[in-house]
Short mmCIF file of C-alpha atoms and ligand atoms in Angstrom, two decimals:
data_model
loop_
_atom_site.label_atom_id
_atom_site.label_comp_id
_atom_site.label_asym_id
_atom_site.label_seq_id
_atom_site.Cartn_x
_atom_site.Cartn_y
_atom_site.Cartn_z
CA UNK W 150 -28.07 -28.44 5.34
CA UNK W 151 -27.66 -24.87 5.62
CA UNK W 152 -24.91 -24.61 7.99
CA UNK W 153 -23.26 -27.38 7.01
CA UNK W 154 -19.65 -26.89 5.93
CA UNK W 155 -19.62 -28.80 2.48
CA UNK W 156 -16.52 -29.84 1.15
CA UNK W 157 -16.16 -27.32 -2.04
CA UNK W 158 -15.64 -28.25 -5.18
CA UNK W 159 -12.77 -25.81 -6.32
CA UNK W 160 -11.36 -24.28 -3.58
CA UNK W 161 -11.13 -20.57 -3.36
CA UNK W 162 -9.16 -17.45 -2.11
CA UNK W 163 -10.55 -16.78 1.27
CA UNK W 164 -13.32 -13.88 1.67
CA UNK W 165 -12.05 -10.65 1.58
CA UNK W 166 -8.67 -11.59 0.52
CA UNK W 167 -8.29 -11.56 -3.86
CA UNK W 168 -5.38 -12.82 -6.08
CA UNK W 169 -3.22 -9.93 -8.23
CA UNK W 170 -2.40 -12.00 -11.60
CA UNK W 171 0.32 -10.45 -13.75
CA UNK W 172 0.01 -8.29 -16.42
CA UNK W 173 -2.49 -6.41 -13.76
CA UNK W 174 0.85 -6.68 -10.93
CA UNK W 175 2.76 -4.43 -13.63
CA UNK W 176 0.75 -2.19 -12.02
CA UNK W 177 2.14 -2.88 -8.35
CA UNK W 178 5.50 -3.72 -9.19
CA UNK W 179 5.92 -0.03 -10.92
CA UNK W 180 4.19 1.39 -8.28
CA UNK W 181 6.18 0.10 -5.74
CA UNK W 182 9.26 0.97 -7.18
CA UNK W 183 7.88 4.50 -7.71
CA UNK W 184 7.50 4.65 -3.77
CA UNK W 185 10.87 3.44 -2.83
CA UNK W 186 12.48 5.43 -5.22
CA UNK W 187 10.76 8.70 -3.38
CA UNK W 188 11.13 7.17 -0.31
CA UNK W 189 15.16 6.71 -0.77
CA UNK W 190 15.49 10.40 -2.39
CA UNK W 191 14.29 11.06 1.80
CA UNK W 192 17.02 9.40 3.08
CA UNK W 193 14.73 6.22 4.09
CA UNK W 194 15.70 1.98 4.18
CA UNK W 195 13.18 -0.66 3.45
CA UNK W 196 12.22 -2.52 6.58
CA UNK W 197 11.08 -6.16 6.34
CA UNK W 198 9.74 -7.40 9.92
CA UNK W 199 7.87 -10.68 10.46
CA UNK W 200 3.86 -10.82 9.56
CA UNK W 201 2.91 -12.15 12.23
CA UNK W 202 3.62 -10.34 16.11
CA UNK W 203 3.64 -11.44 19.66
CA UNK W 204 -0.29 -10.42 20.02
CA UNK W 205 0.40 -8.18 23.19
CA UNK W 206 2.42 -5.59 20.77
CA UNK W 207 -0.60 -5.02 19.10
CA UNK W 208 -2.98 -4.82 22.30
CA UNK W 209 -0.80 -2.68 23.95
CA UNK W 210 0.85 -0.42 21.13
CA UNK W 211 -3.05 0.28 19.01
CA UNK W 212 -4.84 0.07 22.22
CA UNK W 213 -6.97 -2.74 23.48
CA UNK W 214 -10.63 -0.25 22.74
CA UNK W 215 -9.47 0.21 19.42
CA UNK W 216 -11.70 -2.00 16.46
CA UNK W 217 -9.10 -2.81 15.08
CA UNK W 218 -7.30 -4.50 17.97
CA UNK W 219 -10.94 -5.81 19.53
CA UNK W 220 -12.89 -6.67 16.58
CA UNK W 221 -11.37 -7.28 13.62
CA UNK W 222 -7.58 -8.72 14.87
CA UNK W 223 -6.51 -12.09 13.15
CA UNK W 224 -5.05 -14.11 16.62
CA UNK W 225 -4.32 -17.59 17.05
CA UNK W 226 -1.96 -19.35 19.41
CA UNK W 227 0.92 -21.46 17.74
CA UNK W 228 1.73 -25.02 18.99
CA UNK W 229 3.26 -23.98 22.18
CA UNK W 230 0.30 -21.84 23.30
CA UNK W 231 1.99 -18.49 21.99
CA UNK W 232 -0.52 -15.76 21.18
CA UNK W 233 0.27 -14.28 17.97
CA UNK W 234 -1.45 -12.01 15.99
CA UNK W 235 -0.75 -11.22 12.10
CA UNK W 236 -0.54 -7.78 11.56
CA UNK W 237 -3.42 -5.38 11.07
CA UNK W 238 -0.99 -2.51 10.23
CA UNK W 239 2.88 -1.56 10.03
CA UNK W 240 3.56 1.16 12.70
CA UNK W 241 3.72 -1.36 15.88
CA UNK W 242 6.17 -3.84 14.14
CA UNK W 243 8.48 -1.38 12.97
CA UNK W 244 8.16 0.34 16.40
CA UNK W 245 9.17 -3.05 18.21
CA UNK W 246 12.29 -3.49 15.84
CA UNK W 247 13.23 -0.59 16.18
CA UNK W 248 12.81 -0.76 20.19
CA UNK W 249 14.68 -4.07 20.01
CA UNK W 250 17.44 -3.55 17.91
CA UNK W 251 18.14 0.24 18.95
CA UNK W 252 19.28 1.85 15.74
CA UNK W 253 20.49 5.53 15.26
CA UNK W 254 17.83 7.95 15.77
CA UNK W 255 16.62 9.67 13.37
CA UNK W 256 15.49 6.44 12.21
CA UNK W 257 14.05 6.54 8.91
CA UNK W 258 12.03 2.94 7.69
CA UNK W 259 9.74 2.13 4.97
CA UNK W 260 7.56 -0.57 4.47
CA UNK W 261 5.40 -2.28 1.82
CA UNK W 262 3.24 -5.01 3.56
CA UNK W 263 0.26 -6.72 3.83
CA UNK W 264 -2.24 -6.52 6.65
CA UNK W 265 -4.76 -8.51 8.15
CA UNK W 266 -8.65 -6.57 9.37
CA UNK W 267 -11.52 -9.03 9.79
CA UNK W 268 -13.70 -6.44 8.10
CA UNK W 269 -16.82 -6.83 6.65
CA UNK W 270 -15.40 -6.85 2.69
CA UNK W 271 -16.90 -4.26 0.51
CA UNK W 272 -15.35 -1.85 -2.64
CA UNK W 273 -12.06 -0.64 -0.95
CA UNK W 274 -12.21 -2.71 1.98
CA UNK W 275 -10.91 -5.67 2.27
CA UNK W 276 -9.46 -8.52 4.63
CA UNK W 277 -6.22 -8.62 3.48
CA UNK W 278 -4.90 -5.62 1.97
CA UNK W 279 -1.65 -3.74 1.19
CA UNK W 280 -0.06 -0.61 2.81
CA UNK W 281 3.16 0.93 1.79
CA UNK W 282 4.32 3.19 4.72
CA UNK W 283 7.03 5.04 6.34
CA UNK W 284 8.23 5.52 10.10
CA UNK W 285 10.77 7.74 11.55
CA UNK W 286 11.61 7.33 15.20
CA UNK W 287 13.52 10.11 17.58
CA UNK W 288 12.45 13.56 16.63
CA UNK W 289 9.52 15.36 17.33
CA UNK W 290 10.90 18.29 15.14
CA UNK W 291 7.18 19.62 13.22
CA UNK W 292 9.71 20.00 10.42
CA UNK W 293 9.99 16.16 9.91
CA UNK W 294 5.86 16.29 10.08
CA UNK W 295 6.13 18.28 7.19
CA UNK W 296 8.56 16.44 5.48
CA UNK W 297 6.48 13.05 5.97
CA UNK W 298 2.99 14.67 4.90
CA UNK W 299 5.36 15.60 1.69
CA UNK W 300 6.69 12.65 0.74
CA UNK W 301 2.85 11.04 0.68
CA UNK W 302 1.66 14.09 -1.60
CA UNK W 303 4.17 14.00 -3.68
CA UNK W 304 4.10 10.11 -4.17
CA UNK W 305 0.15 10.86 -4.79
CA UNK W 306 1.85 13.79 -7.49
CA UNK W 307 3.91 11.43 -8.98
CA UNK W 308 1.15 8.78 -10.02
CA UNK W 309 -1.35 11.51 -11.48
CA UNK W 310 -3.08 11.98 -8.98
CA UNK W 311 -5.18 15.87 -8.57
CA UNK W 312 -8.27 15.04 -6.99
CA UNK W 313 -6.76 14.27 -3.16
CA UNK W 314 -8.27 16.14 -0.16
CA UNK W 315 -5.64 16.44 2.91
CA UNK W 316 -7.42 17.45 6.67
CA UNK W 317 -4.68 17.97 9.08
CA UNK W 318 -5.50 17.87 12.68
CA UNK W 319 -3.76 17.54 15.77
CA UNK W 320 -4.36 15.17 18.93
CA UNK W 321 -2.82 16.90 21.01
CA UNK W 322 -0.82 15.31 23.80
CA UNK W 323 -1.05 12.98 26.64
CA UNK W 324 -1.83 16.16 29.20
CA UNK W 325 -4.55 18.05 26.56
CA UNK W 326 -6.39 14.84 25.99
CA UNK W 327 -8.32 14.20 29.51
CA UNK W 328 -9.07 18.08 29.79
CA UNK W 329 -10.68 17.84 25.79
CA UNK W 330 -12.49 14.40 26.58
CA UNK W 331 -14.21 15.43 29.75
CA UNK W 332 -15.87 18.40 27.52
CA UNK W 333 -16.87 16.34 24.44
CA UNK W 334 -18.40 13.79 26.80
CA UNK W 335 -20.34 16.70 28.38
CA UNK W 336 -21.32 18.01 25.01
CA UNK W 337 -22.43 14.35 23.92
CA UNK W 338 -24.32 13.30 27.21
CA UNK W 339 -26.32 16.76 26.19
CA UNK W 340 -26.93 15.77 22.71
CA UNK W 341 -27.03 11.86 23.50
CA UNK W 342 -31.01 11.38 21.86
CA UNK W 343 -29.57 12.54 18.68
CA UNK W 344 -26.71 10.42 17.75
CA UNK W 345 -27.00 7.21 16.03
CA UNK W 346 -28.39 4.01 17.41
CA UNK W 347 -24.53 2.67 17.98
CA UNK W 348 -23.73 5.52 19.43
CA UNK W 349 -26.56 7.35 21.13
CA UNK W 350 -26.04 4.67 24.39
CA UNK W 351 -22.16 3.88 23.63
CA UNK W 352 -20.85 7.59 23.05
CA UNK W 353 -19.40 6.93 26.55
CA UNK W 354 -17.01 4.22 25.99
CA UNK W 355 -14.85 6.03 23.90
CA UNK W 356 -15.93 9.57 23.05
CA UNK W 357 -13.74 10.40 20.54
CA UNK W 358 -14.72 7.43 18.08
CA UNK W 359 -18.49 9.30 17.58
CA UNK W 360 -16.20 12.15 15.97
CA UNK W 361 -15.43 9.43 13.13
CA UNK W 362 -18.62 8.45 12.43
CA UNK W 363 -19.84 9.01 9.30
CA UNK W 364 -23.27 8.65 9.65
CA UNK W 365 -25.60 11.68 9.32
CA UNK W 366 -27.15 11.88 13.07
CA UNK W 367 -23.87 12.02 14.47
CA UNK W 368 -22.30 13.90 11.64
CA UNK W 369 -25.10 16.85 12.77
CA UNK W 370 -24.48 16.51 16.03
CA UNK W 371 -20.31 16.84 15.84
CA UNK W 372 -20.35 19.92 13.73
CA UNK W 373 -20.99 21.62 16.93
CA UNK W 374 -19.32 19.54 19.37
CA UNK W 375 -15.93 21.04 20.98
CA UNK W 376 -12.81 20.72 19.08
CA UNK W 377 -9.52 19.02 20.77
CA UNK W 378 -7.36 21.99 18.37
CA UNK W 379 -9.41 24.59 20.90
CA UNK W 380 -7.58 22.23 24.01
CA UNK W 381 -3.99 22.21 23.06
CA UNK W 382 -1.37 23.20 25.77
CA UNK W 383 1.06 26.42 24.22
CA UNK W 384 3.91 23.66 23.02
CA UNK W 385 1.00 21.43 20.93
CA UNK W 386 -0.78 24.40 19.83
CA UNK W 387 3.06 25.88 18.35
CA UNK W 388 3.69 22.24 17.04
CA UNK W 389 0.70 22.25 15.04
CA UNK W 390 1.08 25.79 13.53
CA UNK W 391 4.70 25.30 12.82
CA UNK W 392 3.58 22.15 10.80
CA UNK W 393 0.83 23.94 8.55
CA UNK W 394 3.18 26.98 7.85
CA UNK W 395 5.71 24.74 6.44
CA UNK W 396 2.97 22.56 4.54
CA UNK W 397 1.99 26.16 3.28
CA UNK W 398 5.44 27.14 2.02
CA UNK W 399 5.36 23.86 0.30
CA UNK W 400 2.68 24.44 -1.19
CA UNK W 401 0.95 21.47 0.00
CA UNK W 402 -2.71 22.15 -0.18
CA UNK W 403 -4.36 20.93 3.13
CA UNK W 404 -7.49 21.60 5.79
CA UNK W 405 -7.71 21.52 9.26
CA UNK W 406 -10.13 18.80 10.00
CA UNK W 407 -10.71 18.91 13.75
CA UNK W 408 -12.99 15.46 13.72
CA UNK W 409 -10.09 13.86 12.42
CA UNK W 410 -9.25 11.57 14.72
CA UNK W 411 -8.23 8.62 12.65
CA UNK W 412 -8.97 4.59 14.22
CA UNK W 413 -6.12 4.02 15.69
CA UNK W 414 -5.22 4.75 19.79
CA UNK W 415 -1.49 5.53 19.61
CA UNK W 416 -1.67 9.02 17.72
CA UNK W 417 -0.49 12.20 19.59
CA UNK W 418 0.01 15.27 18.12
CA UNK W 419 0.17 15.65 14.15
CA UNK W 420 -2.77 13.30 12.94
CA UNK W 421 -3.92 13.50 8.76
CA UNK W 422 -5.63 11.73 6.06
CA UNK W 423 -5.67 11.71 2.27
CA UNK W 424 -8.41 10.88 0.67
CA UNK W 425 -9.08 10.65 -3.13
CA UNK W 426 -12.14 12.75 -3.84
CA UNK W 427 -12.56 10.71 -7.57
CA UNK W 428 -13.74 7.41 -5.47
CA UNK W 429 -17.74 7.62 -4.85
CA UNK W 430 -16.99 5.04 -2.52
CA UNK W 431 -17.88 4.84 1.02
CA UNK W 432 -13.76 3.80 1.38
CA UNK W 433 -12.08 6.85 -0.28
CA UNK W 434 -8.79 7.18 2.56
CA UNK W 435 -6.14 6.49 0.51
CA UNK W 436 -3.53 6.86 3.28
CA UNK W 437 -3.18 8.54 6.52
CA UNK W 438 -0.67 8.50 9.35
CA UNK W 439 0.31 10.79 12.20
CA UNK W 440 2.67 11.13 15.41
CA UNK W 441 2.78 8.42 18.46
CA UNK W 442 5.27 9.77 20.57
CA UNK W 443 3.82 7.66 23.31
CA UNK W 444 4.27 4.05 21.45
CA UNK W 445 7.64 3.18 21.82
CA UNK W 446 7.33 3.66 25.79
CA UNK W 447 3.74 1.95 25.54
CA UNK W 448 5.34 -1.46 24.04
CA UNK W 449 8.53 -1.37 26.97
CA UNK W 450 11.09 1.24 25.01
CA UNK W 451 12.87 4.18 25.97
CA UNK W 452 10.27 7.07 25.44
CA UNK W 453 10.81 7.98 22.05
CA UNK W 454 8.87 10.45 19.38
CA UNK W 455 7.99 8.88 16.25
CA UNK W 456 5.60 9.85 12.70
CA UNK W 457 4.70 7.83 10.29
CA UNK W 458 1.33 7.12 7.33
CA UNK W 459 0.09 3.93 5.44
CA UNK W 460 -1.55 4.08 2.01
CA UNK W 461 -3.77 1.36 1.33
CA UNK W 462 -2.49 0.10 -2.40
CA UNK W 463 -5.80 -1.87 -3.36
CA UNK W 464 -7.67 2.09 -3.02
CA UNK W 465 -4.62 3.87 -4.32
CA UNK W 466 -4.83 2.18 -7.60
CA UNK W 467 -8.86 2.60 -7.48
CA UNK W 468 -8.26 6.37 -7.33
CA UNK W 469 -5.57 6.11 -9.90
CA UNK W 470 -8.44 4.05 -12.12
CA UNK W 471 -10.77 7.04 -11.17
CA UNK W 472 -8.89 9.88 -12.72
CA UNK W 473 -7.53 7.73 -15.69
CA UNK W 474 -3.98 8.01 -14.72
CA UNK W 475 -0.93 5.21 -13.71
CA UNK W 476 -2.27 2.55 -16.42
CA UNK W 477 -0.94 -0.82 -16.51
CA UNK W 478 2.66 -0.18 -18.11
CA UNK W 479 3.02 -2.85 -20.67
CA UNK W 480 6.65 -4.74 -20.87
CA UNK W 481 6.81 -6.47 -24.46
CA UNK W 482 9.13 -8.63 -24.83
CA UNK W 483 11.62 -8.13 -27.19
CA UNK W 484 11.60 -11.77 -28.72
CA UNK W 485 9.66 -14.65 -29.54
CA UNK W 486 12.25 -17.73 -30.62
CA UNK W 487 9.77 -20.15 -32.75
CA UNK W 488 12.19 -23.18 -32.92
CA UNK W 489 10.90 -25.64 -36.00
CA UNK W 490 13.77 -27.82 -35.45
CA UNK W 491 12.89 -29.91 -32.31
CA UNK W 492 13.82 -27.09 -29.72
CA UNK W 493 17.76 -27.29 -28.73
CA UNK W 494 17.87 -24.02 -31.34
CA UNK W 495 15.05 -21.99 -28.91
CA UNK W 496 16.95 -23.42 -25.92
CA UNK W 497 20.06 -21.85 -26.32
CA UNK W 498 19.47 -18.75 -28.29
CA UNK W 499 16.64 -17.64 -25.14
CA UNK W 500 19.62 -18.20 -22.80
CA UNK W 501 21.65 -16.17 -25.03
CA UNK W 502 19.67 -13.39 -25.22
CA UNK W 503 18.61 -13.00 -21.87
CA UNK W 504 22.16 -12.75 -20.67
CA UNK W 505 22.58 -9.83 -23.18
CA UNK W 506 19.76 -7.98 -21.14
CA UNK W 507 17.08 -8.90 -23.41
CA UNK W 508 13.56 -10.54 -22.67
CA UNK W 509 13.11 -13.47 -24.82
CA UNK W 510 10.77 -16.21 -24.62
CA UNK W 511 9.83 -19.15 -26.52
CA UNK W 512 6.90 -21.90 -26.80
CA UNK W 513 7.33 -25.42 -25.30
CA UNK W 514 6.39 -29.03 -26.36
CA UNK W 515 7.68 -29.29 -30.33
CA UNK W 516 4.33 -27.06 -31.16
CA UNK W 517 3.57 -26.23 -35.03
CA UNK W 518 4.25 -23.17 -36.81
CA UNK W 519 0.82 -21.94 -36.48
CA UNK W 520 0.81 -21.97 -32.63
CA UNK W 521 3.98 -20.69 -31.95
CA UNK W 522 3.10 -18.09 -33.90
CA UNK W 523 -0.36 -17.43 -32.49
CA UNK W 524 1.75 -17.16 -28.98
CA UNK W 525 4.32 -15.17 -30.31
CA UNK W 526 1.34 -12.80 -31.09
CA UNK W 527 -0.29 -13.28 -28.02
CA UNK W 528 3.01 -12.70 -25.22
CA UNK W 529 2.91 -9.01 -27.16
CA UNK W 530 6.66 -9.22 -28.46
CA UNK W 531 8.30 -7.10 -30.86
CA UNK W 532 10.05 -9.46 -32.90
CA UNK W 533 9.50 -13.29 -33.70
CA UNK W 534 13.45 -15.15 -34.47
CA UNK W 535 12.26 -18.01 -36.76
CA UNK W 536 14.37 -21.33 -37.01
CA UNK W 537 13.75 -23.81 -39.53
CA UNK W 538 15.12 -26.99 -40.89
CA UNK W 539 16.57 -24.29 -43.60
CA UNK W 540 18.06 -21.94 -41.72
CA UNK W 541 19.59 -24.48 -39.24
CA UNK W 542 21.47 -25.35 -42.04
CA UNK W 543 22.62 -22.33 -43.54
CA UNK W 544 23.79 -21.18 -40.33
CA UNK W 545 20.57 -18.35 -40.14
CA UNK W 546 17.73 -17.22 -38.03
CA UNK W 547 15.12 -15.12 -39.72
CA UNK W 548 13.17 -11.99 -37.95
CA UNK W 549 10.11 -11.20 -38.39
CA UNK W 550 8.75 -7.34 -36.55
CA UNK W 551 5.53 -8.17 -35.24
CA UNK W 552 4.45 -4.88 -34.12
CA UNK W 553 5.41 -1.54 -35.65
CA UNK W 554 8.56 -0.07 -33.68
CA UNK W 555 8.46 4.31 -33.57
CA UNK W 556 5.75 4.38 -36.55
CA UNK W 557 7.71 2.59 -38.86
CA UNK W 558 7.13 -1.22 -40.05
CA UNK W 559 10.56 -3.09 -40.71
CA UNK W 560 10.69 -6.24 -43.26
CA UNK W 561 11.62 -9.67 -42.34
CA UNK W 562 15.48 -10.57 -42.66
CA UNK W 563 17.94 -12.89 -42.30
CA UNK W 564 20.75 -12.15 -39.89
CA UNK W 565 23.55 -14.71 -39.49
CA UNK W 566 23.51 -17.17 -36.24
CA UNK W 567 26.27 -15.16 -34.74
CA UNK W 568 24.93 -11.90 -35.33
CA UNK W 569 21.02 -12.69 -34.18
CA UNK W 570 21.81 -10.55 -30.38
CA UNK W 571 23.70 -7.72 -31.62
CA UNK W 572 20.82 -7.22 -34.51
CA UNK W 573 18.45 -7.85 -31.85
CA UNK W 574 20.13 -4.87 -29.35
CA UNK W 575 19.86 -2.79 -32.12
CA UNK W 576 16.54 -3.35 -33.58
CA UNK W 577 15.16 -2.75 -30.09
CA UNK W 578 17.06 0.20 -29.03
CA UNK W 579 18.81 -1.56 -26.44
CA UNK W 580 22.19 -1.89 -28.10
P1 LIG L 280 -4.87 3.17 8.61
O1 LIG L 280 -5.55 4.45 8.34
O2 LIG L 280 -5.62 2.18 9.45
O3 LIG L 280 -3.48 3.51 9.27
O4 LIG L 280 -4.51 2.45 7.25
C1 LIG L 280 -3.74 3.11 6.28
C2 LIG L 280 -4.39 2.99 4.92
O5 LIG L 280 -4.56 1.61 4.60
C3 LIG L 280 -5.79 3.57 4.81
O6 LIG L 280 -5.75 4.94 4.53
C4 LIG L 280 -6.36 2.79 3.63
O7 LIG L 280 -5.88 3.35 2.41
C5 LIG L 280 -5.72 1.43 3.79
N1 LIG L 280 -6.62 0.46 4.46
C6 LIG L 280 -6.85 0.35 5.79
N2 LIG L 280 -7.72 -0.66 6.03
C7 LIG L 280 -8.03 -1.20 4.83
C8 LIG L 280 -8.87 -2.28 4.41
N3 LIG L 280 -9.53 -3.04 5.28
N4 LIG L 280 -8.95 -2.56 3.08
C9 LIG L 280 -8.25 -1.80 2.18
N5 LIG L 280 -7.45 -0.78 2.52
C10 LIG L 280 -7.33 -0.48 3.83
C11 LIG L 280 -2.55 2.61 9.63
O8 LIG L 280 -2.59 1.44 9.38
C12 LIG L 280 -1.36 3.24 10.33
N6 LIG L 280 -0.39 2.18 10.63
C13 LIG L 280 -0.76 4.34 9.47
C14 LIG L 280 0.40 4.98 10.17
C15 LIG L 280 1.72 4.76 9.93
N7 LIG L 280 0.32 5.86 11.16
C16 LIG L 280 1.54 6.18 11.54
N8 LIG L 280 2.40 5.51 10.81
#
């Protein structure tokens, strides 16, 4: 019985994957526009690329050793025996459009999107989650690393948020990488009894993935270990310093975090995290991103430098929830139309004042006095318009303020018919 499937009863959102209901999406829909709105002051487009990939882009642009290309990658072949994959981040799809359709360089994209990680679920972590993101392909000027590590802090700034931690590191490149893995491998073969059980027979598969774990043995044991910022040629080493001077004089707080070496295999160069120190949770990365100057060349383009981050939007707004700040934004309506007269009156005076820029609603199926009022309440709008058999006929719609506008309570009138949208525009403020 135990493993059989049975049929459920209600069927639910997949694991790992959860529903945003409105008036909670407020939340998103203000946040997003807060993003684009920074992300457009930086001279970048929106970027809308299909969710699901050719597989291979993601095997060979992430890297096939990479979790989140071997483990935890959502692939399926379609009718005609295509691999696909859906997407278990942003940076390799806009990296393929922008190797297919060849745009302008600089190329400046951003991105909100979800993605797809068969995780194990847990506070912050999730199946399906939701990154907003930026990309620039065709410079590898450290002034544009700067300007990308801004735009995060200061779309962290925007919502409230104080309590962020940013480690900066650098991954050098493809020539610095060999020299530094050959001496962490030696380091780790010496200290190989002391890491954890994953890692304490695996540290040799991919050396630089013991520097991420979190877990105390090997946290010990990489406090010591050789750093790759020790192994950068002249030209990585200048990259890097040129990128925390500017950081500096914008007075972007930061740390070098030499065991940052993030999860995913296409970083070079610039690498860096933020991470909201209000979360007790295990999950507290609320974005990170870095250089891949090798990518565009790894998935069959021209070589071609590129920088981008993700912030996960599910953990942005538990930080936010953390240090009390971006609350739900409530959007009262401005009307309620309670229609007494069979509902042609609530009909055409909704249409009416939605045209003049004003949210209006109205209650359905010929309901009584006493429930259209009790929704009126309930959708949180400012005014109720009132129609009844009497003022049908004397060519009037009463008002009635439901909640107190700027301190002050206003008494119920009468405004002629004709006059009920212009009143309305300036009862409201939106005349
Ligand atoms: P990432 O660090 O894998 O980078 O993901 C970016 C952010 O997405 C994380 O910092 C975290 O906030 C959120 N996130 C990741 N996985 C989950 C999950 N399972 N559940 C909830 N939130 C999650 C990237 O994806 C790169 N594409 C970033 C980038 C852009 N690098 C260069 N350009």
């Amino acid at each position: 019985m135990a493993d059989e499937q049975v049929e459920p009863q209600v069927v639910r959102a997949p694991k790992g994957t959860h529903d945003v209901l409105w008036p909670a999406s407020s939340r998103w829909e203000a946040l997003v526009a807060a993003f684009a709105g920074r992300a457009r002051r930086a001279g970048f487009g929106l970027t809308i690329t299909p969710m699901f990939e050719d597989a291979r882009l993601f095997r060979r642009g992430i890297g096939g050793q990479s979790d989140v290309v071997n483990k935890e990658m959502y692939e399926f072949t379609d009718r005609d025996n295509r691999p696909l994959a859906l997407r278990p981040e942003g940076t390799a799809p806009v990296v393929r459009a922008f190797v297919q359709h060849h745009p302008p360089v600089p190329w400046k994209a951003w991105y909100v999107t979800p993605a797809f990680r068969y995780e194990q679920p847990q506070a912050g972590r999730y199946r399906q989650h939701h990154q907003l993101g930026v990309e620039v392909l065709g410079t590898e000027d450290p002034d544009l690393d700067v300007e990308v590590i801004a735009l995060a802090a200061g779309f962290y700034a925007d919502l409230g948020l104080r309590e962020i931690d940013l480690a900066v590191n650098s991954m050098g490149c493809a020539e610095d990488r060999p020299r530094y893995i050959a001496a962490l491998s030696e380091f780790l073969a010496e200290h190989a009894s002391e890491l954890c059980d994953e890692h304490s027979e695996r540290y040799g598969v991919n050396p630089l993935r013991v520097l991420d774990c979190k877990r105390p043995e090997c946290r010990a044991v990489t406090e010591l270990a050789p750093r790759l910022v020790d192994f950068l040629d002249e030209a990585c080493a200048a990259h890097l310093a040129r990128v925390r001077s500017g950081l500096d004089a914008l007075g972007i707080v930061h740390r070098l975090e030499p065991r940052l070496v993030r999860g995913l295999d296409y970083y070079t160069r610039t690498t860096f995290e933020f991470s909201a120190t209000a979360l007790e949770t295990a999950q507290n990365a609320v974005g990170g991103g870095g250089r891949y100057d090798g990518l565009a060349e790894a998935i069959g383009g021209d070589p071609t430098p590129g920088i981008g981050f993700g912030i996960g939007i599910e953990r942005l707004l538990m930080a936010c929830d953390a240090e009390g700040c971006f609350a739900a934004l409530p959007h009262p309506p401005h009307a309620f139309v309670i229609d007494l007269t069979g509902g042609e009156q609530a009909r055409d005076l909704v249409d009416e004042l939605r045209r003049a820029g004003l949210t209006a609603l109205r209650a359905y199926d010929g309901r009584s006095l006493k429930s259209q009022l009790k929704q009126a309440d309930r959708s949180g709008a400012r005014y109720a318009v009132m129609i009844g058999a009497e003022e049908l006929a004397a060519g009037v719609v009463t008002v009635r303020p439901l909640r107190e506008a700027g301190g002050e309570k206003t008494e119920q009138e009468t405004v002629a018919r004709p006059e009920i949208t212009a009143r309305l525009r300036e009862l409201t403020g939106e005349g």
